[in-house]
Amino acid sequence: MKASSSAGAILVTGGAGYIGSHVALQLHARGERAVILDDLSRGFRQAVLDTPLVVGKVGDRERVLELLRTHGVDTVMHFAAYTIVPESVRDPLKYYGNNTCSTRALLECCIEAGVRNFVFSSTAAVYGIPDGGIAAEDTPTAPINPYGTSKLMSEWMLHGLAAATPLRYVALRYFNVAGSDSAGRIGQATPQATLLVKVACEAVVGKRPHVSIFGTDYATPDGTGVRDYIHVEDLATAHLDALAYLRQGGSSAVLNVGYGHGYSVKEVLASVERVSGKRLTVREEARRPGDPPSLVAKADRVRSLLGWQPQLDDLDTIVRTALNWEQRLLREPW
């Protein structure tokens, strides 16, 4: 599907990062006019490929306003954020400053420039530890770490702003994002990454000496944490579906994006060994602060409201794309 010639441009904040770059790649493939704003503190210039990049901060009102007006932006897709849970526990003000305060500045610019649509990168961390380990959109929000709280505060701002202005939004609450572009063009290159699939793939190609399991005494089938892993390309497609929904006049919405079933840490490690044909060195360690035992999406609404149809709901497929990317990084480091 190609973009309508009358459609406005799209500003992708954090578009040089892991998820934002995959969304920008899909936007480009559909002929959308997009521009990326990224300060490259955690993103990579190589990840933007053919999408124009402006280096700058989301909280820089003057630069953001100029971007919105110069490019005729009518939609903002907001990914720019710090996302590491243990870091947020150690340094909460860093997360409230970058994730929440900068989002407030961005939203102020959006209203001033007449931006109509806003797609927000949120997180399942807003739920904390839900009863039964399953979270639906109406599950009470009770984040247990500053990262989750910083995102929830941004959701609250969006809700209030949509009630007071013409701005409409879709907030997508991600579960555990994993994998890489199936064609191997881009992927997650974050140093000292904490996401399990990437960590395990780094270990299997020799970048790490071992993989740690943080907590083996949870009330889960094998004692390790259970998560709903979603392929980054399916997640990116949900953003384009959200864009189409808002352009068609859809009302503001908060939606979970996950597959609706989970895998334990041990199951993920077994998949990495199966796909790679190699054994991992595994260390069992104490639980980390801020980690819920189980977190799985109830994600029917994103399918019914946006028409989202995931194509890569298979753990070995997720792992295979992640492993292919790690092998490329060995040959061509970013």
PDB file of N, CA, C and O in Angstrom, residues 124-181:
ATOM      1  N   ALA A 124       4.397  -2.482  28.298  1.00  0.00           N
ATOM      2  CA  ALA A 124       3.657  -3.316  29.243  1.00  0.00           C
ATOM      3  C   ALA A 124       4.139  -3.113  30.674  1.00  0.00           C
ATOM      4  O   ALA A 124       3.484  -3.559  31.615  1.00  0.00           O
ATOM      5  N   ALA A 125       5.270  -2.417  30.846  1.00  0.00           N
ATOM      6  CA  ALA A 125       5.755  -2.132  32.201  1.00  0.00           C
ATOM      7  C   ALA A 125       4.796  -1.241  32.983  1.00  0.00           C
ATOM      8  O   ALA A 125       4.908  -1.145  34.204  1.00  0.00           O
ATOM      9  N   VAL A 126       3.830  -0.615  32.303  1.00  0.00           N
ATOM     10  CA  VAL A 126       2.842   0.196  33.032  1.00  0.00           C
ATOM     11  C   VAL A 126       1.954  -0.671  33.924  1.00  0.00           C
ATOM     12  O   VAL A 126       1.346  -0.181  34.874  1.00  0.00           O
ATOM     13  N   TYR A 127       1.886  -1.977  33.645  1.00  0.00           N
ATOM     14  CA  TYR A 127       1.010  -2.867  34.411  1.00  0.00           C
ATOM     15  C   TYR A 127       1.653  -3.374  35.695  1.00  0.00           C
ATOM     16  O   TYR A 127       0.947  -3.864  36.586  1.00  0.00           O
ATOM     17  N   GLY A 128       2.979  -3.311  35.792  1.00  0.00           N
ATOM     18  CA  GLY A 128       3.633  -3.859  36.976  1.00  0.00           C
ATOM     19  C   GLY A 128       3.510  -5.368  37.018  1.00  0.00           C
ATOM     20  O   GLY A 128       3.945  -6.069  36.109  1.00  0.00           O
ATOM     21  N   ILE A 129       2.910  -5.884  38.070  1.00  0.00           N
ATOM     22  CA  ILE A 129       2.727  -7.332  38.228  1.00  0.00           C
ATOM     23  C   ILE A 129       1.222  -7.613  38.231  1.00  0.00           C
ATOM     24  O   ILE A 129       0.568  -7.614  39.277  1.00  0.00           O
ATOM     25  N   PRO A 130       0.624  -7.831  37.067  1.00  0.00           N
ATOM     26  CA  PRO A 130      -0.822  -8.040  36.999  1.00  0.00           C
ATOM     27  C   PRO A 130      -1.225  -9.395  37.568  1.00  0.00           C
ATOM     28  O   PRO A 130      -0.442 -10.351  37.542  1.00  0.00           O
ATOM     29  N   ASP A 131      -2.437  -9.466  38.060  1.00  0.00           N
ATOM     30  CA  ASP A 131      -2.962 -10.736  38.584  1.00  0.00           C
ATOM     31  C   ASP A 131      -2.912 -11.803  37.492  1.00  0.00           C
ATOM     32  O   ASP A 131      -3.359 -11.579  36.366  1.00  0.00           O
ATOM     33  N   GLY A 132      -2.360 -12.953  37.825  1.00  0.00           N
ATOM     34  CA  GLY A 132      -2.299 -14.049  36.884  1.00  0.00           C
ATOM     35  C   GLY A 132      -1.251 -13.878  35.799  1.00  0.00           C
ATOM     36  O   GLY A 132      -1.122 -14.735  34.922  1.00  0.00           O
ATOM     37  N   GLY A 133      -0.511 -12.758  35.821  1.00  0.00           N
ATOM     38  CA  GLY A 133       0.543 -12.539  34.835  1.00  0.00           C
ATOM     39  C   GLY A 133       0.053 -12.173  33.454  1.00  0.00           C
ATOM     40  O   GLY A 133       0.826 -12.146  32.506  1.00  0.00           O
ATOM     41  N   ILE A 134      -1.258 -11.880  33.319  1.00  0.00           N
ATOM     42  CA  ILE A 134      -1.832 -11.516  32.017  1.00  0.00           C
ATOM     43  C   ILE A 134      -2.405 -10.102  32.117  1.00  0.00           C
ATOM     44  O   ILE A 134      -3.117  -9.787  33.067  1.00  0.00           O
ATOM     45  N   ALA A 135      -2.079  -9.260  31.139  1.00  0.00           N
ATOM     46  CA  ALA A 135      -2.519  -7.868  31.164  1.00  0.00           C
ATOM     47  C   ALA A 135      -3.384  -7.554  29.953  1.00  0.00           C
ATOM     48  O   ALA A 135      -2.978  -7.771  28.813  1.00  0.00           O
ATOM     49  N   ALA A 136      -4.593  -7.051  30.207  1.00  0.00           N
ATOM     50  CA  ALA A 136      -5.451  -6.483  29.178  1.00  0.00           C
ATOM     51  C   ALA A 136      -5.386  -4.962  29.310  1.00  0.00           C
ATOM     52  O   ALA A 136      -4.862  -4.432  30.295  1.00  0.00           O
ATOM     53  N   GLU A 137      -5.935  -4.265  28.325  1.00  0.00           N
ATOM     54  CA  GLU A 137      -5.860  -2.805  28.372  1.00  0.00           C
ATOM     55  C   GLU A 137      -6.561  -2.216  29.592  1.00  0.00           C
ATOM     56  O   GLU A 137      -6.199  -1.131  30.050  1.00  0.00           O
ATOM     57  N   ASP A 138      -7.572  -2.915  30.115  1.00  0.00           N
ATOM     58  CA  ASP A 138      -8.275  -2.397  31.294  1.00  0.00           C
ATOM     59  C   ASP A 138      -7.723  -2.952  32.606  1.00  0.00           C
ATOM     60  O   ASP A 138      -8.270  -2.697  33.678  1.00  0.00           O
ATOM     61  N   THR A 139      -6.626  -3.707  32.534  1.00  0.00           N
ATOM     62  CA  THR A 139      -5.946  -4.133  33.754  1.00  0.00           C
ATOM     63  C   THR A 139      -5.416  -2.892  34.472  1.00  0.00           C
ATOM     64  O   THR A 139      -4.867  -1.998  33.822  1.00  0.00           O
ATOM     65  N   PRO A 140      -5.572  -2.807  35.785  1.00  0.00           N
ATOM     66  CA  PRO A 140      -5.084  -1.613  36.492  1.00  0.00           C
ATOM     67  C   PRO A 140      -3.598  -1.385  36.241  1.00  0.00           C
ATOM     68  O   PRO A 140      -2.798  -2.325  36.214  1.00  0.00           O
ATOM     69  N   THR A 141      -3.232  -0.129  36.031  1.00  0.00           N
ATOM     70  CA  THR A 141      -1.820   0.212  35.849  1.00  0.00           C
ATOM     71  C   THR A 141      -1.186   0.421  37.214  1.00  0.00           C
ATOM     72  O   THR A 141      -1.696   1.171  38.039  1.00  0.00           O
ATOM     73  N   ALA A 142      -0.060  -0.259  37.433  1.00  0.00           N
ATOM     74  CA  ALA A 142       0.638  -0.181  38.713  1.00  0.00           C
ATOM     75  C   ALA A 142       2.112  -0.476  38.497  1.00  0.00           C
ATOM     76  O   ALA A 142       2.629  -1.497  38.945  1.00  0.00           O
ATOM     77  N   PRO A 143       2.817   0.412  37.772  1.00  0.00           N
ATOM     78  CA  PRO A 143       4.219   0.140  37.446  1.00  0.00           C
ATOM     79  C   PRO A 143       5.073  -0.041  38.694  1.00  0.00           C
ATOM     80  O   PRO A 143       4.822   0.604  39.720  1.00  0.00           O
ATOM     81  N   ILE A 144       6.071  -0.909  38.593  1.00  0.00           N
ATOM     82  CA  ILE A 144       6.928  -1.199  39.743  1.00  0.00           C
ATOM     83  C   ILE A 144       8.348  -0.686  39.522  1.00  0.00           C
ATOM     84  O   ILE A 144       9.241  -1.000  40.300  1.00  0.00           O
ATOM     85  N   ASN A 145       8.550   0.109  38.465  1.00  0.00           N
ATOM     86  CA  ASN A 145       9.860   0.719  38.244  1.00  0.00           C
ATOM     87  C   ASN A 145       9.678   2.077  37.569  1.00  0.00           C
ATOM     88  O   ASN A 145       8.634   2.350  36.970  1.00  0.00           O
ATOM     89  N   PRO A 146      10.672   2.954  37.699  1.00  0.00           N
ATOM     90  CA  PRO A 146      10.542   4.292  37.113  1.00  0.00           C
ATOM     91  C   PRO A 146      10.375   4.299  35.598  1.00  0.00           C
ATOM     92  O   PRO A 146       9.743   5.205  35.054  1.00  0.00           O
ATOM     93  N   TYR A 147      10.930   3.306  34.910  1.00  0.00           N
ATOM     94  CA  TYR A 147      10.723   3.242  33.465  1.00  0.00           C
ATOM     95  C   TYR A 147       9.230   3.147  33.151  1.00  0.00           C
ATOM     96  O   TYR A 147       8.699   3.935  32.358  1.00  0.00           O
ATOM     97  N   GLY A 148       8.548   2.182  33.759  1.00  0.00           N
ATOM     98  CA  GLY A 148       7.121   2.037  33.523  1.00  0.00           C
ATOM     99  C   GLY A 148       6.338   3.270  33.932  1.00  0.00           C
ATOM    100  O   GLY A 148       5.403   3.701  33.243  1.00  0.00           O
ATOM    101  N   THR A 149       6.713   3.875  35.043  1.00  0.00           N
ATOM    102  CA  THR A 149       6.019   5.078  35.511  1.00  0.00           C
ATOM    103  C   THR A 149       6.229   6.236  34.549  1.00  0.00           C
ATOM    104  O   THR A 149       5.301   6.996  34.259  1.00  0.00           O
ATOM    105  N   SER A 150       7.442   6.367  34.022  1.00  0.00           N
ATOM    106  CA  SER A 150       7.726   7.475  33.092  1.00  0.00           C
ATOM    107  C   SER A 150       6.867   7.366  31.837  1.00  0.00           C
ATOM    108  O   SER A 150       6.404   8.381  31.292  1.00  0.00           O
ATOM    109  N   LYS A 151       6.621   6.166  31.383  1.00  0.00           N
ATOM    110  CA  LYS A 151       5.777   5.965  30.199  1.00  0.00           C
ATOM    111  C   LYS A 151       4.301   6.189  30.518  1.00  0.00           C
ATOM    112  O   LYS A 151       3.549   6.756  29.709  1.00  0.00           O
ATOM    113  N   LEU A 152       3.875   5.732  31.683  1.00  0.00           N
ATOM    114  CA  LEU A 152       2.479   5.925  32.068  1.00  0.00           C
ATOM    115  C   LEU A 152       2.153   7.408  32.207  1.00  0.00           C
ATOM    116  O   LEU A 152       1.066   7.856  31.805  1.00  0.00           O
ATOM    117  N   MET A 153       3.070   8.184  32.760  1.00  0.00           N
ATOM    118  CA  MET A 153       2.855   9.625  32.879  1.00  0.00           C
ATOM    119  C   MET A 153       2.681  10.262  31.499  1.00  0.00           C
ATOM    120  O   MET A 153       1.867  11.179  31.324  1.00  0.00           O
ATOM    121  N   SER A 154       3.424   9.771  30.510  1.00  0.00           N
ATOM    122  CA  SER A 154       3.260  10.285  29.146  1.00  0.00           C
ATOM    123  C   SER A 154       1.887   9.913  28.585  1.00  0.00           C
ATOM    124  O   SER A 154       1.253  10.709  27.889  1.00  0.00           O
ATOM    125  N   GLU A 155       1.438   8.697  28.879  1.00  0.00           N
ATOM    126  CA  GLU A 155       0.079   8.310  28.468  1.00  0.00           C
ATOM    127  C   GLU A 155      -0.965   9.237  29.082  1.00  0.00           C
ATOM    128  O   GLU A 155      -1.933   9.623  28.422  1.00  0.00           O
ATOM    129  N   TRP A 156      -0.791   9.569  30.346  1.00  0.00           N
ATOM    130  CA  TRP A 156      -1.740  10.474  31.008  1.00  0.00           C
ATOM    131  C   TRP A 156      -1.773  11.836  30.316  1.00  0.00           C
ATOM    132  O   TRP A 156      -2.841  12.433  30.134  1.00  0.00           O
ATOM    133  N   MET A 157      -0.600  12.338  29.942  1.00  0.00           N
ATOM    134  CA  MET A 157      -0.558  13.626  29.236  1.00  0.00           C
ATOM    135  C   MET A 157      -1.311  13.544  27.911  1.00  0.00           C
ATOM    136  O   MET A 157      -2.071  14.453  27.555  1.00  0.00           O
ATOM    137  N   LEU A 158      -1.106  12.452  27.188  1.00  0.00           N
ATOM    138  CA  LEU A 158      -1.806  12.282  25.916  1.00  0.00           C
ATOM    139  C   LEU A 158      -3.315  12.236  26.106  1.00  0.00           C
ATOM    140  O   LEU A 158      -4.072  12.837  25.341  1.00  0.00           O
ATOM    141  N   HIS A 159      -3.743  11.520  27.125  1.00  0.00           N
ATOM    142  CA  HIS A 159      -5.183  11.406  27.398  1.00  0.00           C
ATOM    143  C   HIS A 159      -5.791  12.784  27.669  1.00  0.00           C
ATOM    144  O   HIS A 159      -6.845  13.142  27.136  1.00  0.00           O
ATOM    145  N   GLY A 160      -5.118  13.566  28.513  1.00  0.00           N
ATOM    146  CA  GLY A 160      -5.627  14.894  28.820  1.00  0.00           C
ATOM    147  C   GLY A 160      -5.609  15.816  27.628  1.00  0.00           C
ATOM    148  O   GLY A 160      -6.548  16.597  27.404  1.00  0.00           O
ATOM    149  N   LEU A 161      -4.558  15.718  26.823  1.00  0.00           N
ATOM    150  CA  LEU A 161      -4.424  16.594  25.665  1.00  0.00           C
ATOM    151  C   LEU A 161      -5.471  16.270  24.598  1.00  0.00           C
ATOM    152  O   LEU A 161      -6.030  17.171  23.964  1.00  0.00           O
ATOM    153  N   ALA A 162      -5.739  14.987  24.416  1.00  0.00           N
ATOM    154  CA  ALA A 162      -6.748  14.589  23.421  1.00  0.00           C
ATOM    155  C   ALA A 162      -8.140  15.069  23.818  1.00  0.00           C
ATOM    156  O   ALA A 162      -8.985  15.321  22.951  1.00  0.00           O
ATOM    157  N   ALA A 163      -8.378  15.197  25.113  1.00  0.00           N
ATOM    158  CA  ALA A 163      -9.678  15.693  25.581  1.00  0.00           C
ATOM    159  C   ALA A 163      -9.811  17.200  25.389  1.00  0.00           C
ATOM    160  O   ALA A 163     -10.922  17.727  25.274  1.00  0.00           O
ATOM    161  N   ALA A 164      -8.656  17.894  25.321  1.00  0.00           N
ATOM    162  CA  ALA A 164      -8.683  19.360  25.289  1.00  0.00           C
ATOM    163  C   ALA A 164      -8.375  19.952  23.919  1.00  0.00           C
ATOM    164  O   ALA A 164      -8.584  21.150  23.709  1.00  0.00           O
ATOM    165  N   THR A 165      -7.883  19.135  22.988  1.00  0.00           N
ATOM    166  CA  THR A 165      -7.433  19.638  21.679  1.00  0.00           C
ATOM    167  C   THR A 165      -7.872  18.665  20.585  1.00  0.00           C
ATOM    168  O   THR A 165      -8.364  17.566  20.873  1.00  0.00           O
ATOM    169  N   PRO A 166      -7.660  19.021  19.304  1.00  0.00           N
ATOM    170  CA  PRO A 166      -7.996  18.092  18.214  1.00  0.00           C
ATOM    171  C   PRO A 166      -7.034  16.914  18.073  1.00  0.00           C
ATOM    172  O   PRO A 166      -7.277  16.015  17.250  1.00  0.00           O
ATOM    173  N   LEU A 167      -5.918  16.897  18.805  1.00  0.00           N
ATOM    174  CA  LEU A 167      -4.944  15.813  18.678  1.00  0.00           C
ATOM    175  C   LEU A 167      -5.566  14.466  19.041  1.00  0.00           C
ATOM    176  O   LEU A 167      -6.261  14.344  20.053  1.00  0.00           O
ATOM    177  N   ARG A 168      -5.327  13.463  18.213  1.00  0.00           N
ATOM    178  CA  ARG A 168      -5.744  12.093  18.527  1.00  0.00           C
ATOM    179  C   ARG A 168      -4.508  11.202  18.548  1.00  0.00           C
ATOM    180  O   ARG A 168      -3.541  11.469  17.842  1.00  0.00           O
ATOM    181  N   TYR A 169      -4.568  10.155  19.333  1.00  0.00           N
ATOM    182  CA  TYR A 169      -3.367   9.337  19.523  1.00  0.00           C
ATOM    183  C   TYR A 169      -3.712   7.865  19.636  1.00  0.00           C
ATOM    184  O   TYR A 169      -4.842   7.477  19.968  1.00  0.00           O
ATOM    185  N   VAL A 170      -2.704   7.049  19.351  1.00  0.00           N
ATOM    186  CA  VAL A 170      -2.721   5.628  19.696  1.00  0.00           C
ATOM    187  C   VAL A 170      -1.463   5.362  20.515  1.00  0.00           C
ATOM    188  O   VAL A 170      -0.347   5.647  20.056  1.00  0.00           O
ATOM    189  N   ALA A 171      -1.645   4.861  21.718  1.00  0.00           N
ATOM    190  CA  ALA A 171      -0.522   4.448  22.550  1.00  0.00           C
ATOM    191  C   ALA A 171      -0.425   2.932  22.475  1.00  0.00           C
ATOM    192  O   ALA A 171      -1.395   2.227  22.802  1.00  0.00           O
ATOM    193  N   LEU A 172       0.709   2.438  22.039  1.00  0.00           N
ATOM    194  CA  LEU A 172       0.920   1.002  21.891  1.00  0.00           C
ATOM    195  C   LEU A 172       1.784   0.506  23.047  1.00  0.00           C
ATOM    196  O   LEU A 172       2.934   0.930  23.198  1.00  0.00           O
ATOM    197  N   ARG A 173       1.212  -0.365  23.843  1.00  0.00           N
ATOM    198  CA  ARG A 173       1.931  -0.926  24.986  1.00  0.00           C
ATOM    199  C   ARG A 173       2.619  -2.207  24.545  1.00  0.00           C
ATOM    200  O   ARG A 173       1.987  -3.251  24.384  1.00  0.00           O
ATOM    201  N   TYR A 174       3.941  -2.114  24.352  1.00  0.00           N
ATOM    202  CA  TYR A 174       4.715  -3.249  23.857  1.00  0.00           C
ATOM    203  C   TYR A 174       4.953  -4.258  24.965  1.00  0.00           C
ATOM    204  O   TYR A 174       5.183  -3.896  26.112  1.00  0.00           O
ATOM    205  N   PHE A 175       5.024  -5.508  24.538  1.00  0.00           N
ATOM    206  CA  PHE A 175       5.510  -6.541  25.440  1.00  0.00           C
ATOM    207  C   PHE A 175       6.991  -6.758  25.087  1.00  0.00           C
ATOM    208  O   PHE A 175       7.693  -5.791  24.810  1.00  0.00           O
ATOM    209  N   ASN A 176       7.524  -7.931  25.086  1.00  0.00           N
ATOM    210  CA  ASN A 176       8.983  -8.069  24.920  1.00  0.00           C
ATOM    211  C   ASN A 176       9.366  -8.148  23.448  1.00  0.00           C
ATOM    212  O   ASN A 176       9.115  -9.159  22.793  1.00  0.00           O
ATOM    213  N   VAL A 177       9.996  -7.095  22.961  1.00  0.00           N
ATOM    214  CA  VAL A 177      10.338  -6.987  21.547  1.00  0.00           C
ATOM    215  C   VAL A 177      11.666  -7.708  21.298  1.00  0.00           C
ATOM    216  O   VAL A 177      12.608  -7.593  22.070  1.00  0.00           O
ATOM    217  N   ALA A 178      11.711  -8.454  20.200  1.00  0.00           N
ATOM    218  CA  ALA A 178      12.914  -9.242  19.899  1.00  0.00           C
ATOM    219  C   ALA A 178      13.021  -9.440  18.389  1.00  0.00           C
ATOM    220  O   ALA A 178      12.114  -9.108  17.633  1.00  0.00           O
ATOM    221  N   GLY A 179      14.149 -10.001  17.961  1.00  0.00           N
ATOM    222  CA  GLY A 179      14.350 -10.254  16.542  1.00  0.00           C
ATOM    223  C   GLY A 179      14.890  -9.048  15.811  1.00  0.00           C
ATOM    224  O   GLY A 179      15.122  -7.985  16.391  1.00  0.00           O
ATOM    225  N   SER A 180      15.071  -9.205  14.517  1.00  0.00           N
ATOM    226  CA  SER A 180      15.614  -8.148  13.659  1.00  0.00           C
ATOM    227  C   SER A 180      14.988  -8.244  12.278  1.00  0.00           C
ATOM    228  O   SER A 180      14.327  -9.240  11.947  1.00  0.00           O
ATOM    229  N   ASP A 181      15.219  -7.209  11.490  1.00  0.00           N
ATOM    230  CA  ASP A 181      14.767  -7.168  10.100  1.00  0.00           C
ATOM    231  C   ASP A 181      15.109  -8.481   9.387  1.00  0.00           C
ATOM    232  O   ASP A 181      16.253  -8.922   9.398  1.00  0.00           O
TER     233      ASP A 181
END
